[in-house]
Short mmCIF file of C-alpha atoms (C1' of nucleotides) in Angstrom, two decimals:
data_model
loop_
_atom_site.label_atom_id
_atom_site.label_comp_id
_atom_site.label_asym_id
_atom_site.label_seq_id
_atom_site.Cartn_x
_atom_site.Cartn_y
_atom_site.Cartn_z
CA UNK A 1 -21.09 70.15 -5.89
CA UNK A 2 -18.61 69.27 -8.06
CA UNK A 3 -15.38 70.09 -8.37
CA UNK A 4 -13.07 69.88 -11.25
CA UNK A 5 -9.26 70.52 -12.08
CA UNK A 6 -8.99 73.34 -14.66
CA UNK A 7 -5.79 73.00 -16.56
CA UNK A 8 -6.97 76.92 -18.18
CA UNK A 9 -6.70 77.84 -14.85
CA UNK A 10 -4.11 75.84 -12.99
CA UNK A 11 -6.86 75.52 -10.32
CA UNK A 12 -9.81 73.23 -8.82
CA UNK A 13 -13.32 74.65 -9.28
CA UNK A 14 -16.74 74.50 -8.81
CA UNK A 15 -18.38 73.10 -12.20
CA UNK A 16 -21.51 75.32 -12.94
CA UNK A 17 -22.41 74.36 -16.21
CA UNK A 18 -23.30 77.19 -18.71
CA UNK A 19 -26.97 75.97 -19.02
CA UNK A 20 -28.10 75.36 -15.86
CA UNK A 21 -29.48 72.15 -17.08
CA UNK A 22 -27.60 70.91 -20.19
CA UNK A 23 -23.93 70.35 -20.02
CA UNK A 24 -21.96 69.87 -23.41
CA UNK A 25 -18.62 67.65 -22.81
CA UNK A 26 -16.25 66.80 -25.74
CA UNK A 27 -13.56 64.17 -25.32
CA UNK A 28 -10.59 63.67 -27.80
CA UNK A 29 -11.05 60.03 -29.46
CA UNK A 30 -8.59 57.68 -30.96
CA UNK A 31 -7.11 58.06 -34.26
CA UNK A 32 -8.53 54.63 -35.69
CA UNK A 33 -5.42 52.96 -37.71
CA UNK A 34 -4.87 49.94 -35.19
CA UNK A 35 -6.61 48.36 -32.02
CA UNK A 36 -6.05 51.01 -29.06
CA UNK A 37 -3.85 50.88 -26.73
CA UNK A 38 -4.11 51.40 -22.58
CA UNK A 39 -3.19 55.15 -22.98
CA UNK A 40 -6.15 55.62 -24.96
CA UNK A 41 -8.40 53.79 -23.12
CA UNK A 42 -7.61 55.84 -20.00
CA UNK A 43 -9.38 59.29 -20.89
CA UNK A 44 -12.56 56.89 -21.89
CA UNK A 45 -12.96 55.29 -18.77
CA UNK A 46 -12.05 58.46 -16.73
CA UNK A 47 -14.31 60.61 -18.69
CA UNK A 48 -17.07 58.10 -18.64
CA UNK A 49 -16.81 58.15 -14.76
CA UNK A 50 -17.54 61.67 -15.22
CA UNK A 51 -20.35 61.31 -18.11
CA UNK A 52 -21.98 59.17 -15.31
CA UNK A 53 -21.89 61.39 -12.27
CA UNK A 54 -22.87 65.09 -14.47
CA UNK A 55 -25.74 62.44 -15.57
CA UNK A 56 -26.48 62.46 -11.74
CA UNK A 57 -26.56 66.09 -11.15
CA UNK A 58 -27.60 67.55 -14.15
CA UNK A 59 -30.97 67.01 -16.49
CA UNK A 60 -29.09 66.48 -19.65
CA UNK A 61 -25.77 65.70 -20.51
CA UNK A 62 -24.52 65.72 -24.44
CA UNK A 63 -21.03 63.52 -24.45
CA UNK A 64 -19.28 63.69 -27.78
CA UNK A 65 -16.22 61.62 -28.72
CA UNK A 66 -14.89 62.08 -31.71
CA UNK A 67 -12.92 59.21 -34.02
CA UNK A 68 -10.32 60.53 -36.22
CA UNK A 69 -10.48 58.75 -39.32
CA UNK A 70 -8.27 61.04 -41.48
CA UNK A 71 -5.00 61.38 -41.10
CA UNK A 72 -1.23 60.93 -42.57
CA UNK A 73 -0.52 58.09 -40.28
CA UNK A 74 -4.13 56.12 -41.47
CA UNK A 75 -3.29 57.23 -44.96
CA UNK A 76 0.24 55.37 -44.33
CA UNK A 77 -1.21 51.86 -43.37
CA UNK A 78 -4.18 51.54 -45.37
CA UNK A 79 -1.55 52.07 -48.43
CA UNK A 80 0.35 49.28 -46.87
CA UNK A 81 -2.50 46.75 -46.38
CA UNK A 82 -3.52 47.94 -50.21
CA UNK A 83 -6.89 49.13 -48.76
CA UNK A 84 -8.93 52.35 -48.56
CA UNK A 85 -8.91 53.99 -45.33
CA UNK A 86 -12.60 54.00 -45.15
CA UNK A 87 -12.52 50.30 -44.67
CA UNK A 88 -9.52 50.31 -42.64
CA UNK A 89 -11.14 53.16 -40.38
CA UNK A 90 -14.35 51.66 -40.06
CA UNK A 91 -12.82 48.21 -39.24
CA UNK A 92 -10.91 49.62 -36.16
CA UNK A 93 -13.37 52.14 -35.43
CA UNK A 94 -15.89 48.92 -34.34
CA UNK A 95 -13.10 47.52 -32.92
CA UNK A 96 -12.64 50.29 -30.76
CA UNK A 97 -16.19 50.57 -29.57
CA UNK A 98 -16.39 46.81 -29.22
CA UNK A 99 -12.96 47.03 -26.62
CA UNK A 100 -14.41 50.24 -24.94
CA UNK A 101 -17.95 48.25 -24.13
CA UNK A 102 -15.45 45.80 -22.39
CA UNK A 103 -14.25 47.95 -20.21
CA UNK A 104 -17.94 48.85 -19.05
CA UNK A 105 -17.52 52.22 -21.10
CA UNK A 106 -21.42 54.14 -21.80
CA UNK A 107 -21.96 55.07 -25.24
CA UNK A 108 -21.22 59.08 -25.30
CA UNK A 109 -24.29 60.57 -26.69
CA UNK A 110 -22.31 61.07 -30.29
CA UNK A 111 -19.92 60.03 -32.21
CA UNK A 112 -18.83 62.15 -34.66
CA UNK A 113 -15.92 61.33 -37.65
CA UNK A 114 -14.24 63.61 -39.19
CA UNK A 115 -14.51 62.69 -42.77
CA UNK A 116 -18.27 63.38 -42.43
CA UNK A 117 -17.42 66.84 -41.13
CA UNK A 118 -15.14 68.20 -44.05
CA UNK A 119 -17.54 70.77 -45.42
CA UNK A 120 -17.53 72.30 -41.49
CA UNK A 121 -14.09 72.20 -41.72
CA UNK A 122 -13.47 74.22 -44.49
CA UNK A 123 -16.27 76.44 -43.69
CA UNK A 124 -14.20 77.49 -40.61
CA UNK A 125 -11.09 77.96 -42.82
CA UNK A 126 -13.01 80.51 -44.95
CA UNK A 127 -14.03 82.48 -41.88
CA UNK A 128 -10.61 82.68 -40.11
CA UNK A 129 -9.28 83.56 -43.66
CA UNK A 130 -12.00 86.49 -43.98
CA UNK A 131 -11.66 87.89 -40.54
CA UNK A 132 -7.35 87.82 -40.88
CA UNK A 133 -6.77 84.65 -38.97
CA UNK A 134 -5.87 82.77 -41.31
CA UNK A 135 -3.50 82.92 -44.90
CA UNK A 136 -3.09 80.82 -48.10
CA UNK A 137 0.51 79.96 -49.02
CA UNK A 138 1.79 77.28 -51.49
CA UNK A 139 -1.58 75.51 -51.46
CA UNK A 140 -1.55 75.36 -47.95
CA UNK A 141 -3.74 77.38 -45.51
CA UNK A 142 -1.79 78.15 -42.46
CA UNK A 143 -3.53 79.79 -39.16
CA UNK A 144 -1.56 83.03 -37.80
CA UNK A 145 -0.48 82.79 -34.40
CA UNK A 146 0.57 86.20 -34.19
CA UNK A 147 -2.84 87.47 -34.68
CA UNK A 148 -4.11 86.34 -31.53
CA UNK A 149 -3.49 87.72 -28.88
CA UNK A 150 -3.63 85.01 -25.95
CA UNK A 151 -1.85 82.20 -28.10
CA UNK A 152 0.11 79.97 -25.80
CA UNK A 153 -2.59 81.05 -22.92
CA UNK A 154 -3.94 77.20 -22.44
CA UNK A 155 -0.26 75.64 -21.98
CA UNK A 156 1.65 78.28 -20.33
CA UNK A 157 4.05 79.13 -22.89
CA UNK A 158 4.88 81.74 -24.88
CA UNK A 159 5.80 81.70 -28.39
CA UNK A 160 9.66 82.66 -28.06
CA UNK A 161 9.97 79.86 -25.60
CA UNK A 162 7.85 76.96 -27.99
CA UNK A 163 10.58 78.27 -31.06
CA UNK A 164 13.45 77.96 -28.89
CA UNK A 165 12.76 74.20 -28.20
CA UNK A 166 11.62 73.26 -31.52
CA UNK A 167 12.83 70.75 -32.70
CA UNK A 168 11.71 70.70 -36.28
CA UNK A 169 12.53 72.51 -39.61
CA UNK A 170 10.24 75.14 -40.17
CA UNK A 171 8.10 74.63 -43.76
CA UNK A 172 9.69 77.80 -45.87
CA UNK A 173 5.81 79.02 -46.80
CA UNK A 174 5.04 79.77 -42.91
CA UNK A 175 4.90 83.52 -42.64
CA UNK A 176 6.05 82.59 -38.68
CA UNK A 177 7.59 79.64 -37.56
CA UNK A 178 4.59 78.90 -34.76
CA UNK A 179 2.06 78.86 -37.32
CA UNK A 180 -0.13 75.83 -37.97
CA UNK A 181 -1.52 74.28 -41.10
CA UNK A 182 -5.73 74.34 -41.08
CA UNK A 183 -5.25 72.59 -44.82
CA UNK A 184 -2.66 71.13 -46.75
CA UNK A 185 -2.79 69.65 -50.26
CA UNK A 186 -3.24 66.40 -51.21
CA UNK A 187 -1.58 64.59 -54.34
CA UNK A 188 -3.39 62.54 -56.89
CA UNK A 189 -3.31 59.34 -54.69
CA UNK A 190 -4.22 60.63 -51.32
CA UNK A 191 -7.60 60.97 -49.66
CA UNK A 192 -8.26 64.55 -50.60
CA UNK A 193 -11.83 66.58 -50.54
CA UNK A 194 -12.41 70.02 -52.89
CA UNK A 195 -12.09 73.17 -51.40
CA UNK A 196 -11.16 76.48 -52.49
CA UNK A 197 -7.64 76.10 -52.18
CA UNK A 198 -7.54 73.10 -54.09
CA UNK A 199 -7.82 69.49 -53.57
CA UNK A 200 -6.61 68.69 -50.18
CA UNK A 201 -7.26 67.18 -46.32
CA UNK A 202 -7.74 69.01 -42.82
CA UNK A 203 -4.92 69.57 -40.62
CA UNK A 204 -5.05 67.29 -37.41
CA UNK A 205 -6.43 70.51 -34.83
CA UNK A 206 -9.32 71.53 -37.32
CA UNK A 207 -11.94 68.44 -36.96
CA UNK A 208 -12.55 68.79 -33.27
CA UNK A 209 -13.31 72.76 -33.55
CA UNK A 210 -15.65 72.08 -36.30
CA UNK A 211 -17.26 69.13 -35.03
CA UNK A 212 -17.72 70.86 -31.45
CA UNK A 213 -19.05 73.93 -33.60
CA UNK A 214 -21.48 71.86 -35.58
CA UNK A 215 -23.01 69.69 -32.58
CA UNK A 216 -22.35 71.22 -29.33
CA UNK A 217 -22.28 75.24 -30.11
CA UNK A 218 -19.72 77.87 -29.78
CA UNK A 219 -19.24 77.08 -26.19
CA UNK A 220 -18.62 73.73 -24.48
CA UNK A 221 -18.14 73.12 -20.89
CA UNK A 222 -16.07 70.41 -20.27
CA UNK A 223 -13.49 69.56 -23.12
CA UNK A 224 -11.53 66.42 -22.04
CA UNK A 225 -8.25 64.56 -23.52
CA UNK A 226 -4.63 63.35 -22.26
CA UNK A 227 -2.28 65.68 -21.13
CA UNK A 228 -0.20 65.49 -24.16
CA UNK A 229 -3.12 67.21 -25.84
CA UNK A 230 -2.59 70.30 -24.02
CA UNK A 231 0.14 71.33 -26.63
CA UNK A 232 -0.30 71.74 -29.87
CA UNK A 233 -3.90 70.04 -30.15
CA UNK A 234 -6.06 72.27 -27.63
CA UNK A 235 -3.82 75.13 -27.97
CA UNK A 236 -4.91 75.20 -31.75
CA UNK A 237 -8.26 74.31 -31.42
CA UNK A 238 -8.79 77.12 -28.72
CA UNK A 239 -6.92 79.19 -31.23
CA UNK A 240 -8.84 78.37 -34.51
CA UNK A 241 -12.44 78.44 -32.68
CA UNK A 242 -11.94 81.26 -30.72
CA UNK A 243 -11.11 83.26 -33.50
CA UNK A 244 -13.56 81.87 -35.64
CA UNK A 245 -16.28 82.92 -33.31
CA UNK A 246 -14.88 86.47 -32.59
CA UNK A 247 -13.37 85.52 -29.64
CA UNK A 248 -16.17 84.14 -27.79
CA UNK A 249 -14.94 81.66 -25.23
CA UNK A 250 -14.17 77.95 -27.02
CA UNK A 251 -14.32 75.78 -23.47
CA UNK A 252 -15.02 76.61 -19.68
CA UNK A 253 -13.29 73.76 -18.09
CA UNK A 254 -10.55 71.72 -19.60
CA UNK A 255 -9.91 68.81 -17.87
CA UNK A 256 -6.44 66.47 -19.07
CA UNK A 257 -5.76 63.17 -17.85
CA UNK A 258 -2.08 61.52 -16.66
CA UNK A 259 -0.07 59.11 -18.76
CA UNK A 260 -0.14 55.51 -18.52
CA UNK A 261 3.72 54.45 -18.26
CA UNK A 262 5.41 51.10 -18.74
CA UNK A 263 8.40 50.32 -16.24
CA UNK A 264 8.27 54.10 -15.01
CA UNK A 265 8.64 55.50 -19.05
CA UNK A 266 5.83 57.35 -20.85
CA UNK A 267 3.65 54.06 -23.27
CA UNK A 268 3.38 55.71 -26.18
CA UNK A 269 2.56 54.35 -29.90
CA UNK A 270 5.74 56.03 -30.97
CA UNK A 271 8.16 54.47 -28.26
CA UNK A 272 6.40 50.98 -29.54
CA UNK A 273 6.60 49.69 -25.67
CA UNK A 274 2.53 50.21 -25.91
CA UNK A 275 0.25 47.34 -24.73
CA UNK A 276 -3.21 47.03 -26.64
CA UNK A 277 -6.39 47.16 -25.15
CA UNK A 278 -7.21 43.52 -26.86
CA UNK A 279 -4.50 41.89 -25.67
CA UNK A 280 -4.74 42.83 -21.91
CA UNK A 281 -8.44 41.52 -22.85
CA UNK A 282 -7.08 38.16 -23.39
CA UNK A 283 -5.19 38.39 -20.23
CA UNK A 284 -7.78 39.77 -18.02
CA UNK A 285 -11.60 40.66 -17.37
CA UNK A 286 -12.49 44.12 -18.58
CA UNK A 287 -13.56 45.27 -15.17
CA UNK A 288 -10.20 44.48 -13.88
CA UNK A 289 -8.86 46.41 -16.33
CA UNK A 290 -10.90 49.47 -15.34
CA UNK A 291 -10.71 49.13 -11.92
CA UNK A 292 -6.58 49.43 -12.31
CA UNK A 293 -7.51 52.45 -14.74
CA UNK A 294 -9.30 53.67 -11.41
CA UNK A 295 -7.32 52.80 -9.32
CA UNK A 296 -4.93 55.98 -9.20
CA UNK A 297 -6.34 59.70 -9.71
CA UNK A 298 -6.68 60.77 -13.25
CA UNK A 299 -4.60 63.55 -13.13
CA UNK A 300 -1.42 61.73 -12.02
CA UNK A 301 0.38 59.12 -13.99
CA UNK A 302 -0.08 55.55 -13.77
CA UNK A 303 2.17 52.90 -13.74
CA UNK A 304 0.39 49.86 -15.84
CA UNK A 305 1.53 46.33 -14.83
CA UNK A 306 0.65 43.02 -14.33
CA UNK A 307 1.06 42.86 -10.73
CA UNK A 308 -1.40 46.20 -10.90
CA UNK A 309 -3.99 44.31 -12.79
CA UNK A 310 -3.68 41.23 -10.39
CA UNK A 311 -4.18 43.55 -7.85
CA UNK A 312 -7.32 45.12 -9.30
CA UNK A 313 -8.60 41.33 -9.54
CA UNK A 314 -8.20 40.91 -5.62
CA UNK A 315 -9.55 43.84 -4.95
CA UNK A 316 -12.88 43.02 -7.13
CA UNK A 317 -12.97 39.43 -5.77
CA UNK A 318 -13.12 41.08 -2.05
CA UNK A 319 -16.06 43.60 -3.24
CA UNK A 320 -18.01 40.93 -5.37
CA UNK A 321 -17.15 38.70 -2.34
CA UNK A 322 -19.51 40.72 0.12
CA UNK A 323 -22.15 40.81 -2.74
CA UNK A 324 -22.01 37.18 -3.24
CA UNK A 325 -22.15 36.79 0.80
CA UNK A 326 -25.55 38.65 0.68
CA UNK A 327 -28.97 37.36 0.41
CA UNK A 328 -30.20 41.11 0.44
CA UNK A 329 -32.04 42.61 -2.42
CA UNK A 330 -30.31 45.58 -4.32
CA UNK A 331 -33.16 48.77 -4.56
CA UNK A 332 -32.43 51.88 -6.51
CA UNK A 333 -30.51 54.86 -4.55
CA UNK A 334 -32.75 58.05 -3.72
CA UNK A 335 -30.73 61.02 -4.34
CA UNK A 336 -30.65 61.57 -0.47
CA UNK A 337 -28.61 58.41 -0.27
CA UNK A 338 -26.84 58.99 -2.87
CA UNK A 339 -25.90 62.39 -1.84
CA UNK A 340 -25.13 61.09 2.01
CA UNK A 341 -22.54 58.56 -0.05
CA UNK A 342 -18.74 58.94 1.43
CA UNK A 343 -18.34 57.65 -2.17
CA UNK A 344 -20.23 60.20 -3.77
CA UNK A 345 -18.45 62.74 -1.93
CA UNK A 346 -15.18 61.43 -3.31
CA UNK A 347 -16.18 61.27 -6.41
CA UNK A 348 -17.60 64.91 -6.67
CA UNK A 349 -13.70 65.99 -5.33
CA UNK A 350 -12.29 66.10 -9.25
CA UNK A 351 -12.95 62.39 -9.29
CA UNK A 352 -11.13 61.02 -6.37
CA UNK A 353 -11.99 57.24 -7.62
CA UNK A 354 -8.88 56.11 -5.33
CA UNK A 355 -10.77 57.35 -2.10
CA UNK A 356 -13.74 56.27 -3.81
CA UNK A 357 -12.88 52.96 -4.08
CA UNK A 358 -11.61 53.00 -0.68
CA UNK A 359 -14.80 54.06 0.48
CA UNK A 360 -16.23 51.25 -1.62
CA UNK A 361 -14.08 48.45 0.63
CA UNK A 362 -15.33 50.09 3.90
CA UNK A 363 -19.01 49.45 2.89
CA UNK A 364 -18.22 45.84 1.47
CA UNK A 365 -16.48 45.36 4.60
CA UNK A 366 -19.94 46.08 6.75
CA UNK A 367 -22.25 44.27 4.55
CA UNK A 368 -19.54 40.99 5.48
CA UNK A 369 -20.72 41.94 8.85
CA UNK A 370 -24.21 42.94 8.16
CA UNK A 371 -25.03 40.50 4.64
CA UNK A 372 -28.84 40.95 5.40
CA UNK A 373 -28.24 44.86 5.27
CA UNK A 374 -30.39 45.96 1.74
CA UNK A 375 -28.66 49.79 2.51
CA UNK A 376 -25.81 48.48 2.47
CA UNK A 377 -25.86 46.48 -0.15
CA UNK A 378 -27.13 48.99 -2.28
CA UNK A 379 -24.83 51.99 -1.78
CA UNK A 380 -22.17 49.57 -2.46
CA UNK A 381 -23.70 48.41 -5.89
CA UNK A 382 -25.42 51.82 -6.62
CA UNK A 383 -21.77 53.99 -6.26
CA UNK A 384 -19.84 51.73 -7.88
CA UNK A 385 -22.11 51.85 -10.67
CA UNK A 386 -21.11 55.40 -10.96
CA UNK A 387 -17.43 54.41 -11.25
CA UNK A 388 -19.07 51.06 -14.14
CA UNK A 389 -17.73 48.47 -11.30
CA UNK A 390 -19.82 45.72 -9.94
CA UNK A 391 -22.89 45.62 -11.72
CA UNK A 392 -22.43 42.17 -12.84
CA UNK A 393 -23.63 39.00 -11.04
CA UNK A 394 -21.00 38.18 -8.44
CA UNK A 395 -21.50 34.27 -9.53
CA UNK A 396 -20.60 35.61 -12.97
CA UNK A 397 -17.94 37.50 -12.22
CA UNK A 398 -16.44 34.20 -10.16
CA UNK A 399 -17.69 31.57 -12.17
CA UNK A 400 -17.89 33.38 -15.74
CA UNK A 401 -20.22 32.62 -18.38
CA UNK A 402 -19.34 29.00 -19.20
CA UNK A 403 -21.97 27.39 -20.81
CA UNK A 404 -21.60 23.57 -19.24
CA UNK A 405 -20.43 23.16 -15.74
CA UNK A 406 -22.38 19.93 -14.83
CA UNK A 407 -18.77 18.37 -14.87
CA UNK A 408 -18.09 20.34 -11.95
CA UNK A 409 -21.32 19.68 -9.60
CA UNK A 410 -20.80 16.21 -10.69
CA UNK A 411 -17.51 16.35 -8.55
CA UNK A 412 -18.65 18.20 -6.13
CA UNK A 413 -21.32 15.48 -5.64
CA UNK A 414 -19.56 12.89 -5.44
CA UNK A 415 -17.25 15.03 -3.07
CA UNK A 416 -20.17 15.42 -0.80
CA UNK A 417 -21.17 11.76 -0.82
CA UNK A 418 -17.53 11.48 -0.04
CA UNK A 419 -17.62 13.68 3.08
CA UNK A 420 -20.80 11.87 4.12
CA UNK A 421 -18.66 8.42 4.00
CA UNK A 422 -15.99 10.19 5.43
CA UNK A 423 -13.77 9.46 3.12
CA UNK A 424 -11.61 12.33 3.41
CA UNK A 425 -8.86 11.36 1.37
CA UNK A 426 -11.43 11.01 -1.42
CA UNK A 427 -12.68 14.40 -0.79
CA UNK A 428 -9.41 15.66 -0.95
CA UNK A 429 -8.46 14.36 -4.37
CA UNK A 430 -11.58 15.91 -5.56
CA UNK A 431 -10.45 19.29 -4.30
CA UNK A 432 -7.12 18.94 -5.89
CA UNK A 433 -8.27 16.96 -9.12
CA UNK A 434 -10.47 20.67 -9.80
CA UNK A 435 -7.71 22.87 -8.47
CA UNK A 436 -5.39 21.30 -10.86
CA UNK A 437 -8.21 22.62 -13.65
CA UNK A 438 -8.18 26.22 -12.14
CA UNK A 439 -11.48 25.38 -10.04
CA UNK A 440 -11.09 26.57 -6.15
CA UNK A 441 -13.99 24.57 -3.83
CA UNK A 442 -15.76 26.76 -1.32
CA UNK A 443 -17.28 24.57 1.22
CA UNK A 444 -19.81 26.41 3.59
CA UNK A 445 -22.51 25.69 5.87
CA UNK A 446 -25.22 26.17 3.14
CA UNK A 447 -23.43 23.65 1.08
CA UNK A 448 -20.07 23.64 -1.52
CA UNK A 449 -20.16 26.07 -4.14
CA UNK A 450 -17.17 27.20 -6.83
CA UNK A 451 -15.44 29.56 -8.57
CA UNK A 452 -12.52 30.43 -11.14
CA UNK A 453 -9.21 31.00 -9.98
"C1'" G B 1 17.23 76.36 -22.68
"C1'" G B 2 11.36 77.39 -21.47
"C1'" C B 3 7.48 75.42 -19.09
"C1'" G B 4 5.21 71.69 -15.86
"C1'" C B 5 4.74 67.57 -12.50
"C1'" G B 6 6.04 63.98 -8.88
"C1'" A B 7 8.83 61.58 -4.68
"C1'" U B 8 4.08 58.20 1.26
"C1'" A B 9 5.05 51.78 4.22
"C1'" G B 10 6.77 44.78 -0.03
"C1'" C B 11 2.89 46.51 -3.93
"C1'" A B 12 -0.62 49.79 -5.10
"C1'" A B 13 -2.66 54.76 -3.38
"C1'" A B 14 -5.52 59.01 -0.44
"C1'" G B 15 -6.89 62.92 2.70
"C1'" C B 16 -5.13 65.63 6.69
"C1'" G B 17 -0.95 70.67 11.07
"C1'" G B 18 -2.57 67.00 16.21
"C1'" U B 19 -7.41 61.50 16.04
"C1'" U B 20 -7.06 53.58 12.01
"C1'" A B 21 -6.66 56.30 5.36
"C1'" U B 22 -8.04 52.04 2.06
"C1'" G B 23 -6.74 47.69 -0.94
"C1'" C B 24 -3.45 43.75 -2.26
"C1'" U B 25 0.75 40.84 0.03
"C1'" C B 26 2.77 38.66 4.74
"C1'" U B 27 2.06 37.28 10.11
"C1'" G B 28 -0.83 35.47 14.63
"C1'" G B 29 -5.76 34.10 16.21
"C1'" A B 30 -10.90 32.44 15.81
"C1'" U B 31 -13.54 29.62 12.30
"C1'" U B 32 -13.30 24.88 9.19
"C1'" G B 33 -12.56 17.27 8.68
"C1'" C B 34 -9.18 19.89 5.33
"C1'" A B 35 -9.18 24.27 1.55
"C1'" A B 36 -11.34 28.85 0.46
"C1'" A B 37 -14.30 32.80 2.04
"C1'" U B 38 -15.31 35.61 6.62
"C1'" C B 39 -13.90 38.35 11.38
"C1'" C B 40 -10.21 40.12 15.09
"C1'" A B 41 -4.97 41.54 15.78
"C1'" G B 42 -0.75 42.60 13.89
"C1'" C B 43 3.77 44.38 10.77
"C1'" U B 44 6.55 47.44 7.56
"C1'" A B 45 5.66 54.85 5.83
"C1'" G B 46 6.05 60.02 4.18
"C1'" G B 47 13.68 60.96 -0.49
"C1'" C B 48 17.45 64.70 1.89
"C1'" C B 49 18.94 69.23 4.45
"C1'" G B 50 16.64 73.69 6.89
"C1'" G B 51 12.82 76.95 8.57
"C1'" U B 52 7.76 78.17 10.90
"C1'" U B 53 4.79 76.11 14.92
"C1'" C B 54 3.38 73.88 21.55
"C1'" G B 55 2.87 70.29 17.26
"C1'" A B 56 4.16 68.92 10.17
"C1'" C B 57 3.65 63.50 5.99
"C1'" U B 58 0.56 67.87 5.46
"C1'" C B 59 2.86 74.74 5.25
"C1'" C B 60 7.39 77.59 3.39
"C1'" G B 61 12.85 77.20 1.60
"C1'" G B 62 17.04 74.78 -0.56
"C1'" C B 63 18.96 69.76 -2.60
"C1'" U B 64 18.65 65.45 -4.70
"C1'" C B 65 16.65 62.19 -7.83
"C1'" G B 66 12.66 60.75 -11.34
"C1'" C B 67 9.05 62.28 -15.08
"C1'" G B 68 6.16 64.89 -19.09
"C1'" C B 69 5.36 69.07 -22.71
"C1'" C B 70 7.93 72.00 -26.45
"C1'" U B 71 7.63 66.71 -32.83
"C1'" C B 72 2.62 62.71 -34.64
"C1'" C B 73 0.82 61.21 -29.33
"C1'" A B 74 -4.58 59.60 -24.63
#
RNA sequence: GGCGCGAUAGCAAAGCGGUUAUGCUCUGGAUUGCAAAUCCAGCUAGGCCGGUUCGACUCCGGCUCGCGCCUCCA
């Protein structure tokens, strides 16, 4: 039985999908105008893990992760670079997909783009105007938050409280300071779409509502994203969708991941202290980055550092080491084996990945003691797969994918001869020579193998 | 000002009212021509002050410190 923490109720709940054999999940993806940072990667890895677990439990899972390809930051970046927003976003959306694949994230079932759904958005705005939840003012269309009783419930705040802390000037055309933009006008040189309110573009929150309605329906099971999206993004999405659908429930379980911090502070594009996934991939295995992201429970903050990544790498070395030393075959796990695994139990408890990883370590220790045990090895590999870990060949993990390793083999052969000749000085010399090039030699009864540092 | 989160050993990070979390690091031992890997043993915990309890890291209250949202943000 899967339990998830629901932001809406502020409690851990048993997960029961609306349709018993079809789960619908939507996760907010990135705005593509640059390489994504590691903070963008956390929800991807977290909800990818949830996607894998859900696939074990339910017959069908539809997982949508959007690409935001229209937005003022995109417009600014495109203008600066003198290219179209379509060219800019197509490029960075591709790079995003590449980066996420390096983190072993499976492809979502669908990856809808905002610009493909402008018609849906316009239709939703029309519906909101028609039923009295939105109004047109000065070429804008605004959502009337006072027309909704429960506005603020998701983020647990009252309208008065919110406005008290507001640090932004209120636009004069708003009936009420808390009203938010559904549609805004575009100038001649800005991207825009024709609409009943003139040429313009959608407000930020609208795309998710429209894409969910189009692809998944009025009500979905899980909506995920970073904590910072709770307000205003998800609160406003909820308001729009619910009001456009006569009060019908929008989302059953809201799930939000905590932040990635750097030196104890939130990492963000606006603070400029962010690290791109691309840069990190130049220094660390994608799998080590993924491991680091899963080393903390998803709702907690996670301080991202080289130390964390080094520890992740060392831990993976230990796990892959156990696989390398085991000659046993890996078999597919039965449902029963999976259900009995402590790793699975940890994941079912609101994705307790740190606990799940500790269980992986326990399995690897046992496997080191009993390398022939195929059940142990199969459980280790099969359960790690649910977290997107330990899926490459141990040799590949330790040696990389270098094409020509014959020079290493040559030196090992030379050293073996030196050892036979009892010329240990020469043998040690070769060891040092390889170590200087980042190659570690491991002698065993079966012979000498090597790995990268 | 409103709302919320956190504080666990050198680092990272969980569960749990009483029984070894776990990993990395470090120390000692086994093993090894050397080294690594592995195994065994060990070392550092629960911000502070009270309360409840036979017993609290775990429950309750207060305090201190740190962080987040209220503005584009994963």
